[in-house]
C-alpha cells in the first residue's frame, strides 16, 4: 500500500524531489547546517529556512521532508512571489462551489488539505499579505482552516515548512508582517550559508546542475 501511495504521489508531482545527498558542497558551515537540518527533520516542529536567493532553500525543505517520518506522505510547495494575491487564499485553503465567479463545480481542495499526512512548504513567506498572514496564523495555532465560501472547519495534519530571503524582523518593525506569526515561525530557524562564502563549492554545484 505504501508503494502504491508513493506512485500516486509521484504521478501528481506531490513528492520531495531532493535528499540531503543532493546538496553538494564541503564547506564546514554547509555541512553543519545539513547536520542540524537532519536532526530537525525527525521532529514535528515548524521550520523556517532563511537564506539568500540561490542558496537552496527548496532543496533543504525537500530533504527535510524525505528524512522525516512523513517521507511517505505528500510534499507540496507553493511560491508566494509567483502567485497573484487574489489566488493565494484559494490555493492554500481551497474553496466551495459558488465561492466566486469561475469556481469549479463541487469546489476544490487547497494545498493544506492535499498535504495531509505530509509537508507543505511555503516559499517566500515574506511576500504574503497581512490578510493571508492572519489565516495562516490560525492554521499554525489551531491546525484548522476553512475553505473560501465555506462554513465548515477542516483539520490539517500537514507539517509546515517555510522559507524567505527577506528580513522578517524588519518587516515586523515596518508593520508589513505580523509579530505573532513572526514569533511562531522563528522558533526554529535554519540559516543557509551564502554562496559567496563557499567559493570551493561552486564547481561541484555547477557540475551537478550540468548533469540534470
mmCIF file with all atom_site columns, C-alpha atoms in Angstrom:
data_model
loop_
_atom_site.group_PDB
_atom_site.id
_atom_site.type_symbol
_atom_site.label_atom_id
_atom_site.label_alt_id
_atom_site.label_comp_id
_atom_site.label_asym_id
_atom_site.label_entity_id
_atom_site.label_seq_id
_atom_site.pdbx_PDB_ins_code
_atom_site.Cartn_x
_atom_site.Cartn_y
_atom_site.Cartn_z
_atom_site.occupancy
_atom_site.B_iso_or_equiv
_atom_site.pdbx_formal_charge
_atom_site.auth_seq_id
_atom_site.auth_comp_id
_atom_site.auth_asym_id
_atom_site.auth_atom_id
_atom_site.pdbx_PDB_model_num
ATOM 1   C CA . UNK A 1 1   ? 0.000   0.000  0.000   1.00 0.00 ? 1   UNK A CA 1
ATOM 2   C CA . UNK A 1 2   ? 2.887   2.362  0.789   1.00 0.00 ? 2   UNK A CA 1
ATOM 3   C CA . UNK A 1 3   ? 4.435   1.720  -2.638  1.00 0.00 ? 3   UNK A CA 1
ATOM 4   C CA . UNK A 1 4   ? 1.082   2.325  -4.345  1.00 0.00 ? 4   UNK A CA 1
ATOM 5   C CA . UNK A 1 5   ? 0.605   5.581  -2.408  1.00 0.00 ? 5   UNK A CA 1
ATOM 6   C CA . UNK A 1 6   ? 4.119   6.703  -3.341  1.00 0.00 ? 6   UNK A CA 1
ATOM 7   C CA . UNK A 1 7   ? 3.416   6.009  -7.022  1.00 0.00 ? 7   UNK A CA 1
ATOM 8   C CA . UNK A 1 8   ? 0.236   8.089  -6.853  1.00 0.00 ? 8   UNK A CA 1
ATOM 9   C CA . UNK A 1 9   ? 2.071   10.991 -5.218  1.00 0.00 ? 9   UNK A CA 1
ATOM 10  C CA . UNK A 1 10  ? 4.819   10.877 -7.849  1.00 0.00 ? 10  UNK A CA 1
ATOM 11  C CA . UNK A 1 11  ? 2.212   10.851 -10.609 1.00 0.00 ? 11  UNK A CA 1
ATOM 12  C CA . UNK A 1 12  ? 0.653   14.028 -9.190  1.00 0.00 ? 12  UNK A CA 1
ATOM 13  C CA . UNK A 1 13  ? 4.034   15.641 -8.511  1.00 0.00 ? 13  UNK A CA 1
ATOM 14  C CA . UNK A 1 14  ? 3.332   15.727 -4.761  1.00 0.00 ? 14  UNK A CA 1
ATOM 15  C CA . UNK A 1 15  ? 6.687   14.422 -3.571  1.00 0.00 ? 15  UNK A CA 1
ATOM 16  C CA . UNK A 1 16  ? 10.026  15.736 -2.395  1.00 0.00 ? 16  UNK A CA 1
ATOM 17  C CA . UNK A 1 17  ? 12.464  15.555 -5.294  1.00 0.00 ? 17  UNK A CA 1
ATOM 18  C CA . UNK A 1 18  ? 15.634  16.115 -3.283  1.00 0.00 ? 18  UNK A CA 1
ATOM 19  C CA . UNK A 1 19  ? 17.531  14.404 -0.458  1.00 0.00 ? 19  UNK A CA 1
ATOM 20  C CA . UNK A 1 20  ? 20.410  15.650 1.672   1.00 0.00 ? 20  UNK A CA 1
ATOM 21  C CA . UNK A 1 21  ? 22.787  13.734 -0.607  1.00 0.00 ? 21  UNK A CA 1
ATOM 22  C CA . UNK A 1 22  ? 21.743  16.066 -3.447  1.00 0.00 ? 22  UNK A CA 1
ATOM 23  C CA . UNK A 1 23  ? 23.035  19.119 -1.573  1.00 0.00 ? 23  UNK A CA 1
ATOM 24  C CA . UNK A 1 24  ? 26.643  19.229 -2.739  1.00 0.00 ? 24  UNK A CA 1
ATOM 25  C CA . UNK A 1 25  ? 29.487  21.096 -1.099  1.00 0.00 ? 25  UNK A CA 1
ATOM 26  C CA . UNK A 1 26  ? 32.162  20.575 1.521   1.00 0.00 ? 26  UNK A CA 1
ATOM 27  C CA . UNK A 1 27  ? 32.180  23.963 3.241   1.00 0.00 ? 27  UNK A CA 1
ATOM 28  C CA . UNK A 1 28  ? 32.129  23.404 7.033   1.00 0.00 ? 28  UNK A CA 1
ATOM 29  C CA . UNK A 1 29  ? 29.194  25.776 7.530   1.00 0.00 ? 29  UNK A CA 1
ATOM 30  C CA . UNK A 1 30  ? 27.150  23.933 4.910   1.00 0.00 ? 30  UNK A CA 1
ATOM 31  C CA . UNK A 1 31  ? 27.952  20.538 6.446   1.00 0.00 ? 31  UNK A CA 1
ATOM 32  C CA . UNK A 1 32  ? 26.988  21.839 9.874   1.00 0.00 ? 32  UNK A CA 1
ATOM 33  C CA . UNK A 1 33  ? 23.706  23.234 8.521   1.00 0.00 ? 33  UNK A CA 1
ATOM 34  C CA . UNK A 1 34  ? 22.889  19.897 6.869   1.00 0.00 ? 34  UNK A CA 1
ATOM 35  C CA . UNK A 1 35  ? 23.515  18.058 10.138  1.00 0.00 ? 35  UNK A CA 1
ATOM 36  C CA . UNK A 1 36  ? 21.234  20.421 12.056  1.00 0.00 ? 36  UNK A CA 1
ATOM 37  C CA . UNK A 1 37  ? 18.527  20.060 9.403   1.00 0.00 ? 37  UNK A CA 1
ATOM 38  C CA . UNK A 1 38  ? 18.778  16.240 9.549   1.00 0.00 ? 38  UNK A CA 1
ATOM 39  C CA . UNK A 1 39  ? 18.132  16.310 13.291  1.00 0.00 ? 39  UNK A CA 1
ATOM 40  C CA . UNK A 1 40  ? 15.228  18.731 12.931  1.00 0.00 ? 40  UNK A CA 1
ATOM 41  C CA . UNK A 1 41  ? 13.710  16.508 10.243  1.00 0.00 ? 41  UNK A CA 1
ATOM 42  C CA . UNK A 1 42  ? 12.898  13.897 12.892  1.00 0.00 ? 42  UNK A CA 1
ATOM 43  C CA . UNK A 1 43  ? 10.712  16.384 14.800  1.00 0.00 ? 43  UNK A CA 1
ATOM 44  C CA . UNK A 1 44  ? 7.263   17.801 14.059  1.00 0.00 ? 44  UNK A CA 1
ATOM 45  C CA . UNK A 1 45  ? 8.407   21.404 14.526  1.00 0.00 ? 45  UNK A CA 1
ATOM 46  C CA . UNK A 1 46  ? 7.566   24.158 12.054  1.00 0.00 ? 46  UNK A CA 1
ATOM 47  C CA . UNK A 1 47  ? 10.864  25.147 10.431  1.00 0.00 ? 47  UNK A CA 1
ATOM 48  C CA . UNK A 1 48  ? 11.767  28.468 8.836   1.00 0.00 ? 48  UNK A CA 1
ATOM 49  C CA . UNK A 1 49  ? 14.597  28.302 6.297   1.00 0.00 ? 49  UNK A CA 1
ATOM 50  C CA . UNK A 1 50  ? 16.336  31.627 5.761   1.00 0.00 ? 50  UNK A CA 1
ATOM 51  C CA . UNK A 1 51  ? 18.819  32.357 3.023   1.00 0.00 ? 51  UNK A CA 1
ATOM 52  C CA . UNK A 1 52  ? 19.608  34.494 0.022   1.00 0.00 ? 52  UNK A CA 1
ATOM 53  C CA . UNK A 1 53  ? 18.284  33.579 -3.417  1.00 0.00 ? 53  UNK A CA 1
ATOM 54  C CA . UNK A 1 54  ? 20.136  30.590 -4.864  1.00 0.00 ? 54  UNK A CA 1
ATOM 55  C CA . UNK A 1 55  ? 21.254  29.097 -1.539  1.00 0.00 ? 55  UNK A CA 1
ATOM 56  C CA . UNK A 1 56  ? 18.994  26.041 -1.916  1.00 0.00 ? 56  UNK A CA 1
ATOM 57  C CA . UNK A 1 57  ? 16.005  26.686 0.336   1.00 0.00 ? 57  UNK A CA 1
ATOM 58  C CA . UNK A 1 58  ? 13.683  24.296 -1.510  1.00 0.00 ? 58  UNK A CA 1
ATOM 59  C CA . UNK A 1 59  ? 16.444  21.649 -1.633  1.00 0.00 ? 59  UNK A CA 1
ATOM 60  C CA . UNK A 1 60  ? 16.658  21.782 2.150   1.00 0.00 ? 60  UNK A CA 1
ATOM 61  C CA . UNK A 1 61  ? 12.864  21.742 2.565   1.00 0.00 ? 61  UNK A CA 1
ATOM 62  C CA . UNK A 1 62  ? 12.527  18.695 0.311   1.00 0.00 ? 62  UNK A CA 1
ATOM 63  C CA . UNK A 1 63  ? 15.436  16.955 2.034   1.00 0.00 ? 63  UNK A CA 1
ATOM 64  C CA . UNK A 1 64  ? 13.948  17.590 5.475   1.00 0.00 ? 64  UNK A CA 1
ATOM 65  C CA . UNK A 1 65  ? 10.667  16.055 4.319   1.00 0.00 ? 65  UNK A CA 1
ATOM 66  C CA . UNK A 1 66  ? 12.402  12.980 2.879   1.00 0.00 ? 66  UNK A CA 1
ATOM 67  C CA . UNK A 1 67  ? 14.398  12.464 6.086   1.00 0.00 ? 67  UNK A CA 1
ATOM 68  C CA . UNK A 1 68  ? 11.295  12.795 8.269   1.00 0.00 ? 68  UNK A CA 1
ATOM 69  C CA . UNK A 1 69  ? 8.728   10.247 9.479   1.00 0.00 ? 69  UNK A CA 1
ATOM 70  C CA . UNK A 1 70  ? 6.402   11.835 6.895   1.00 0.00 ? 70  UNK A CA 1
ATOM 71  C CA . UNK A 1 71  ? 8.552   10.828 3.917   1.00 0.00 ? 71  UNK A CA 1
ATOM 72  C CA . UNK A 1 72  ? 5.838   8.537  2.535   1.00 0.00 ? 72  UNK A CA 1
ATOM 73  C CA . UNK A 1 73  ? 3.332   11.389 2.615   1.00 0.00 ? 73  UNK A CA 1
ATOM 74  C CA . UNK A 1 74  ? 2.902   14.238 0.116   1.00 0.00 ? 74  UNK A CA 1
ATOM 75  C CA . UNK A 1 75  ? 5.254   17.188 -0.228  1.00 0.00 ? 75  UNK A CA 1
ATOM 76  C CA . UNK A 1 76  ? 3.620   20.282 -1.687  1.00 0.00 ? 76  UNK A CA 1
ATOM 77  C CA . UNK A 1 77  ? 5.426   23.554 -2.311  1.00 0.00 ? 77  UNK A CA 1
ATOM 78  C CA . UNK A 1 78  ? 3.967   26.968 -3.082  1.00 0.00 ? 78  UNK A CA 1
ATOM 79  C CA . UNK A 1 79  ? 5.982   30.056 -4.002  1.00 0.00 ? 79  UNK A CA 1
ATOM 80  C CA . UNK A 1 80  ? 4.127   33.166 -2.892  1.00 0.00 ? 80  UNK A CA 1
ATOM 81  C CA . UNK A 1 81  ? 6.182   35.501 -5.048  1.00 0.00 ? 81  UNK A CA 1
ATOM 82  C CA . UNK A 1 82  ? 4.935   33.642 -8.145  1.00 0.00 ? 82  UNK A CA 1
ATOM 83  C CA . UNK A 1 83  ? 1.221   33.746 -7.188  1.00 0.00 ? 83  UNK A CA 1
ATOM 84  C CA . UNK A 1 84  ? -1.161  36.651 -7.794  1.00 0.00 ? 84  UNK A CA 1
ATOM 85  C CA . UNK A 1 85  ? -2.519  37.961 -4.492  1.00 0.00 ? 85  UNK A CA 1
ATOM 86  C CA . UNK A 1 86  ? -6.124  37.074 -5.331  1.00 0.00 ? 86  UNK A CA 1
ATOM 87  C CA . UNK A 1 87  ? -5.219  33.398 -5.857  1.00 0.00 ? 87  UNK A CA 1
ATOM 88  C CA . UNK A 1 88  ? -3.197  32.804 -2.704  1.00 0.00 ? 88  UNK A CA 1
ATOM 89  C CA . UNK A 1 89  ? -6.087  32.001 -0.348  1.00 0.00 ? 89  UNK A CA 1
ATOM 90  C CA . UNK A 1 90  ? -7.889  29.666 -2.737  1.00 0.00 ? 90  UNK A CA 1
ATOM 91  C CA . UNK A 1 91  ? -4.593  27.900 -3.476  1.00 0.00 ? 91  UNK A CA 1
ATOM 92  C CA . UNK A 1 92  ? -3.811  27.356 0.199   1.00 0.00 ? 92  UNK A CA 1
ATOM 93  C CA . UNK A 1 93  ? -7.251  26.685 1.655   1.00 0.00 ? 93  UNK A CA 1
ATOM 94  C CA . UNK A 1 94  ? -9.393  25.636 -1.296  1.00 0.00 ? 94  UNK A CA 1
ATOM 95  C CA . UNK A 1 95  ? -12.945 26.809 -1.970  1.00 0.00 ? 95  UNK A CA 1
ATOM 96  C CA . UNK A 1 96  ? -16.546 25.656 -2.001  1.00 0.00 ? 96  UNK A CA 1
ATOM 97  C CA . UNK A 1 97  ? -18.752 25.570 -5.069  1.00 0.00 ? 97  UNK A CA 1
ATOM 98  C CA . UNK A 1 98  ? -20.025 29.057 -5.893  1.00 0.00 ? 98  UNK A CA 1
ATOM 99  C CA . UNK A 1 99  ? -17.458 30.783 -3.684  1.00 0.00 ? 99  UNK A CA 1
ATOM 100 C CA . UNK A 1 100 ? -16.616 33.186 -6.514  1.00 0.00 ? 100 UNK A CA 1
ATOM 101 C CA . UNK A 1 101 ? -17.147 33.655 -10.219 1.00 0.00 ? 101 UNK A CA 1
ATOM 102 C CA . UNK A 1 102 ? -15.445 30.823 -12.090 1.00 0.00 ? 102 UNK A CA 1
ATOM 103 C CA . UNK A 1 103 ? -15.255 28.465 -9.093  1.00 0.00 ? 103 UNK A CA 1
ATOM 104 C CA . UNK A 1 104 ? -15.301 24.804 -10.130 1.00 0.00 ? 104 UNK A CA 1
ATOM 105 C CA . UNK A 1 105 ? -18.417 22.743 -9.580  1.00 0.00 ? 105 UNK A CA 1
ATOM 106 C CA . UNK A 1 106 ? -18.043 20.815 -6.343  1.00 0.00 ? 106 UNK A CA 1
ATOM 107 C CA . UNK A 1 107 ? -15.333 23.169 -5.088  1.00 0.00 ? 107 UNK A CA 1
ATOM 108 C CA . UNK A 1 108 ? -11.649 22.381 -4.804  1.00 0.00 ? 108 UNK A CA 1
ATOM 109 C CA . UNK A 1 109 ? -9.228  21.161 -2.167  1.00 0.00 ? 109 UNK A CA 1
ATOM 110 C CA . UNK A 1 110 ? -6.458  23.539 -1.164  1.00 0.00 ? 110 UNK A CA 1
ATOM 111 C CA . UNK A 1 111 ? -2.841  22.678 -0.519  1.00 0.00 ? 111 UNK A CA 1
ATOM 112 C CA . UNK A 1 112 ? -3.317  22.290 3.228   1.00 0.00 ? 112 UNK A CA 1
ATOM 113 C CA . UNK A 1 113 ? -5.957  19.645 2.568   1.00 0.00 ? 113 UNK A CA 1
ATOM 114 C CA . UNK A 1 114 ? -3.913  17.857 -0.084  1.00 0.00 ? 114 UNK A CA 1
ATOM 115 C CA . UNK A 1 115 ? -0.790  17.869 2.111   1.00 0.00 ? 115 UNK A CA 1
ATOM 116 C CA . UNK A 1 116 ? -2.445  15.907 4.943   1.00 0.00 ? 116 UNK A CA 1
ATOM 117 C CA . UNK A 1 117 ? -0.007  13.381 6.370   1.00 0.00 ? 117 UNK A CA 1
ATOM 118 C CA . UNK A 1 118 ? 2.912   15.097 4.682   1.00 0.00 ? 118 UNK A CA 1
ATOM 119 C CA . UNK A 1 119 ? 4.567   18.510 4.415   1.00 0.00 ? 119 UNK A CA 1
ATOM 120 C CA . UNK A 1 120 ? 3.514   21.838 2.945   1.00 0.00 ? 120 UNK A CA 1
ATOM 121 C CA . UNK A 1 121 ? 6.388   24.183 2.084   1.00 0.00 ? 121 UNK A CA 1
ATOM 122 C CA . UNK A 1 122 ? 5.582   27.900 1.977   1.00 0.00 ? 122 UNK A CA 1
ATOM 123 C CA . UNK A 1 123 ? 8.339   29.546 -0.045  1.00 0.00 ? 123 UNK A CA 1
ATOM 124 C CA . UNK A 1 124 ? 8.924   33.320 0.051   1.00 0.00 ? 124 UNK A CA 1
ATOM 125 C CA . UNK A 1 125 ? 6.568   33.658 3.003   1.00 0.00 ? 125 UNK A CA 1
ATOM 126 C CA . UNK A 1 126 ? 7.730   37.239 3.479   1.00 0.00 ? 126 UNK A CA 1
ATOM 127 C CA . UNK A 1 127 ? 5.688   38.219 0.410   1.00 0.00 ? 127 UNK A CA 1
ATOM 128 C CA . UNK A 1 128 ? 2.214   37.335 1.733   1.00 0.00 ? 128 UNK A CA 1
ATOM 129 C CA . UNK A 1 129 ? -0.385  39.944 2.677   1.00 0.00 ? 129 UNK A CA 1
ATOM 130 C CA . UNK A 1 130 ? -1.484  40.687 6.226   1.00 0.00 ? 130 UNK A CA 1
ATOM 131 C CA . UNK A 1 131 ? -4.858  39.088 5.461   1.00 0.00 ? 131 UNK A CA 1
ATOM 132 C CA . UNK A 1 132 ? -3.271  35.778 4.465   1.00 0.00 ? 132 UNK A CA 1
ATOM 133 C CA . UNK A 1 133 ? -0.885  36.031 7.421   1.00 0.00 ? 133 UNK A CA 1
ATOM 134 C CA . UNK A 1 134 ? -3.886  36.107 9.781   1.00 0.00 ? 134 UNK A CA 1
ATOM 135 C CA . UNK A 1 135 ? -5.365  32.964 8.211   1.00 0.00 ? 135 UNK A CA 1
ATOM 136 C CA . UNK A 1 136 ? -2.011  31.213 8.228   1.00 0.00 ? 136 UNK A CA 1
ATOM 137 C CA . UNK A 1 137 ? -1.512  32.035 11.909  1.00 0.00 ? 137 UNK A CA 1
ATOM 138 C CA . UNK A 1 138 ? -4.808  30.304 12.702  1.00 0.00 ? 138 UNK A CA 1
ATOM 139 C CA . UNK A 1 139 ? -3.668  27.172 10.862  1.00 0.00 ? 139 UNK A CA 1
ATOM 140 C CA . UNK A 1 140 ? -0.411  27.089 12.818  1.00 0.00 ? 140 UNK A CA 1
ATOM 141 C CA . UNK A 1 141 ? -2.138  27.679 16.147  1.00 0.00 ? 141 UNK A CA 1
ATOM 142 C CA . UNK A 1 142 ? -5.258  25.538 15.823  1.00 0.00 ? 142 UNK A CA 1
ATOM 143 C CA . UNK A 1 143 ? -4.405  23.164 12.964  1.00 0.00 ? 143 UNK A CA 1
ATOM 144 C CA . UNK A 1 144 ? -7.717  24.059 11.335  1.00 0.00 ? 144 UNK A CA 1
ATOM 145 C CA . UNK A 1 145 ? -8.755  26.084 8.291   1.00 0.00 ? 145 UNK A CA 1
ATOM 146 C CA . UNK A 1 146 ? -11.877 26.975 6.354   1.00 0.00 ? 146 UNK A CA 1
ATOM 147 C CA . UNK A 1 147 ? -12.339 26.861 2.596   1.00 0.00 ? 147 UNK A CA 1
ATOM 148 C CA . UNK A 1 148 ? -13.279 30.087 0.815   1.00 0.00 ? 148 UNK A CA 1
ATOM 149 C CA . UNK A 1 149 ? -17.044 30.421 0.833   1.00 0.00 ? 149 UNK A CA 1
ATOM 150 C CA . UNK A 1 150 ? -17.407 27.597 3.364   1.00 0.00 ? 150 UNK A CA 1
ATOM 151 C CA . UNK A 1 151 ? -18.678 27.369 6.914   1.00 0.00 ? 151 UNK A CA 1
ATOM 152 C CA . UNK A 1 152 ? -17.105 24.071 7.989   1.00 0.00 ? 152 UNK A CA 1
ATOM 153 C CA . UNK A 1 153 ? -13.689 23.845 9.630   1.00 0.00 ? 153 UNK A CA 1
ATOM 154 C CA . UNK A 1 154 ? -11.210 21.312 8.281   1.00 0.00 ? 154 UNK A CA 1
ATOM 155 C CA . UNK A 1 155 ? -8.385  19.881 10.347  1.00 0.00 ? 155 UNK A CA 1
ATOM 156 C CA . UNK A 1 156 ? -4.966  19.679 8.753   1.00 0.00 ? 156 UNK A CA 1
ATOM 157 C CA . UNK A 1 157 ? -2.376  17.055 9.620   1.00 0.00 ? 157 UNK A CA 1
ATOM 158 C CA . UNK A 1 158 ? 0.307   18.660 7.448   1.00 0.00 ? 158 UNK A CA 1
ATOM 159 C CA . UNK A 1 159 ? 3.668   19.739 8.798   1.00 0.00 ? 159 UNK A CA 1
ATOM 160 C CA . UNK A 1 160 ? 4.528   23.296 7.805   1.00 0.00 ? 160 UNK A CA 1
ATOM 161 C CA . UNK A 1 161 ? 7.864   24.453 6.491   1.00 0.00 ? 161 UNK A CA 1
ATOM 162 C CA . UNK A 1 162 ? 8.557   27.991 5.305   1.00 0.00 ? 162 UNK A CA 1
ATOM 163 C CA . UNK A 1 163 ? 11.353  29.935 3.669   1.00 0.00 ? 163 UNK A CA 1
ATOM 164 C CA . UNK A 1 164 ? 12.286  33.516 2.932   1.00 0.00 ? 164 UNK A CA 1
ATOM 165 C CA . UNK A 1 165 ? 15.125  35.638 1.604   1.00 0.00 ? 165 UNK A CA 1
ATOM 166 C CA . UNK A 1 166 ? 13.666  38.687 3.330   1.00 0.00 ? 166 UNK A CA 1
ATOM 167 C CA . UNK A 1 167 ? 14.474  40.161 6.713   1.00 0.00 ? 167 UNK A CA 1
ATOM 168 C CA . UNK A 1 168 ? 11.243  39.355 8.536   1.00 0.00 ? 168 UNK A CA 1
ATOM 169 C CA . UNK A 1 169 ? 12.320  41.273 11.621  1.00 0.00 ? 169 UNK A CA 1
ATOM 170 C CA . UNK A 1 170 ? 12.496  44.488 9.574   1.00 0.00 ? 170 UNK A CA 1
ATOM 171 C CA . UNK A 1 171 ? 9.091   43.732 8.031   1.00 0.00 ? 171 UNK A CA 1
ATOM 172 C CA . UNK A 1 172 ? 7.635   43.339 11.532  1.00 0.00 ? 172 UNK A CA 1
ATOM 173 C CA . UNK A 1 173 ? 9.070   46.734 12.500  1.00 0.00 ? 173 UNK A CA 1
ATOM 174 C CA . UNK A 1 174 ? 7.532   48.350 9.406   1.00 0.00 ? 174 UNK A CA 1
ATOM 175 C CA . UNK A 1 175 ? 4.137   46.752 10.073  1.00 0.00 ? 175 UNK A CA 1
ATOM 176 C CA . UNK A 1 176 ? 4.249   44.558 6.954   1.00 0.00 ? 176 UNK A CA 1
ATOM 177 C CA . UNK A 1 177 ? 4.482   41.276 8.874   1.00 0.00 ? 177 UNK A CA 1
ATOM 178 C CA . UNK A 1 178 ? 2.541   40.153 11.931  1.00 0.00 ? 178 UNK A CA 1
ATOM 179 C CA . UNK A 1 179 ? 4.584   39.975 15.120  1.00 0.00 ? 179 UNK A CA 1
ATOM 180 C CA . UNK A 1 180 ? 2.703   36.901 16.421  1.00 0.00 ? 180 UNK A CA 1
ATOM 181 C CA . UNK A 1 181 ? 3.238   34.993 13.163  1.00 0.00 ? 181 UNK A CA 1
ATOM 182 C CA . UNK A 1 182 ? 6.898   36.023 13.129  1.00 0.00 ? 182 UNK A CA 1
ATOM 183 C CA . UNK A 1 183 ? 7.499   34.603 16.608  1.00 0.00 ? 183 UNK A CA 1
ATOM 184 C CA . UNK A 1 184 ? 5.689   31.362 15.741  1.00 0.00 ? 184 UNK A CA 1
ATOM 185 C CA . UNK A 1 185 ? 7.749   30.901 12.571  1.00 0.00 ? 185 UNK A CA 1
ATOM 186 C CA . UNK A 1 186 ? 11.128  31.792 14.073  1.00 0.00 ? 186 UNK A CA 1
ATOM 187 C CA . UNK A 1 187 ? 11.121  29.332 16.970  1.00 0.00 ? 187 UNK A CA 1
ATOM 188 C CA . UNK A 1 188 ? 13.220  27.010 14.813  1.00 0.00 ? 188 UNK A CA 1
ATOM 189 C CA . UNK A 1 189 ? 15.335  28.652 12.092  1.00 0.00 ? 189 UNK A CA 1
ATOM 190 C CA . UNK A 1 190 ? 17.762  27.049 9.649   1.00 0.00 ? 190 UNK A CA 1
ATOM 191 C CA . UNK A 1 191 ? 20.103  29.741 8.281   1.00 0.00 ? 191 UNK A CA 1
ATOM 192 C CA . UNK A 1 192 ? 21.704  28.758 4.970   1.00 0.00 ? 192 UNK A CA 1
ATOM 193 C CA . UNK A 1 193 ? 25.278  29.898 4.290   1.00 0.00 ? 193 UNK A CA 1
ATOM 194 C CA . UNK A 1 194 ? 25.694  32.401 1.464   1.00 0.00 ? 194 UNK A CA 1
ATOM 195 C CA . UNK A 1 195 ? 27.284  31.264 -1.797  1.00 0.00 ? 195 UNK A CA 1
ATOM 196 C CA . UNK A 1 196 ? 29.940  33.988 -1.837  1.00 0.00 ? 196 UNK A CA 1
ATOM 197 C CA . UNK A 1 197 ? 31.487  32.426 1.279   1.00 0.00 ? 197 UNK A CA 1
ATOM 198 C CA . UNK A 1 198 ? 31.586  28.961 -0.342  1.00 0.00 ? 198 UNK A CA 1
ATOM 199 C CA . UNK A 1 199 ? 33.804  29.546 -3.360  1.00 0.00 ? 199 UNK A CA 1
ATOM 200 C CA . UNK A 1 200 ? 35.155  25.964 -3.314  1.00 0.00 ? 200 UNK A CA 1
ATOM 201 C CA . UNK A 1 201 ? 31.612  24.583 -3.675  1.00 0.00 ? 201 UNK A CA 1
ATOM 202 C CA . UNK A 1 202 ? 30.820  26.433 -6.919  1.00 0.00 ? 202 UNK A CA 1
ATOM 203 C CA . UNK A 1 203 ? 32.487  23.935 -9.290  1.00 0.00 ? 203 UNK A CA 1
ATOM 204 C CA . UNK A 1 204 ? 30.822  20.827 -7.757  1.00 0.00 ? 204 UNK A CA 1
ATOM 205 C CA . UNK A 1 205 ? 27.479  22.637 -7.822  1.00 0.00 ? 205 UNK A CA 1
ATOM 206 C CA . UNK A 1 206 ? 27.891  23.661 -11.457 1.00 0.00 ? 206 UNK A CA 1
ATOM 207 C CA . UNK A 1 207 ? 28.827  20.077 -12.357 1.00 0.00 ? 207 UNK A CA 1
ATOM 208 C CA . UNK A 1 208 ? 25.726  18.731 -10.614 1.00 0.00 ? 208 UNK A CA 1
ATOM 209 C CA . UNK A 1 209 ? 23.423  21.211 -12.355 1.00 0.00 ? 209 UNK A CA 1
ATOM 210 C CA . UNK A 1 210 ? 25.012  20.353 -15.684 1.00 0.00 ? 210 UNK A CA 1
ATOM 211 C CA . UNK A 1 211 ? 24.205  16.673 -15.182 1.00 0.00 ? 211 UNK A CA 1
ATOM 212 C CA . UNK A 1 212 ? 20.487  17.325 -14.529 1.00 0.00 ? 212 UNK A CA 1
#
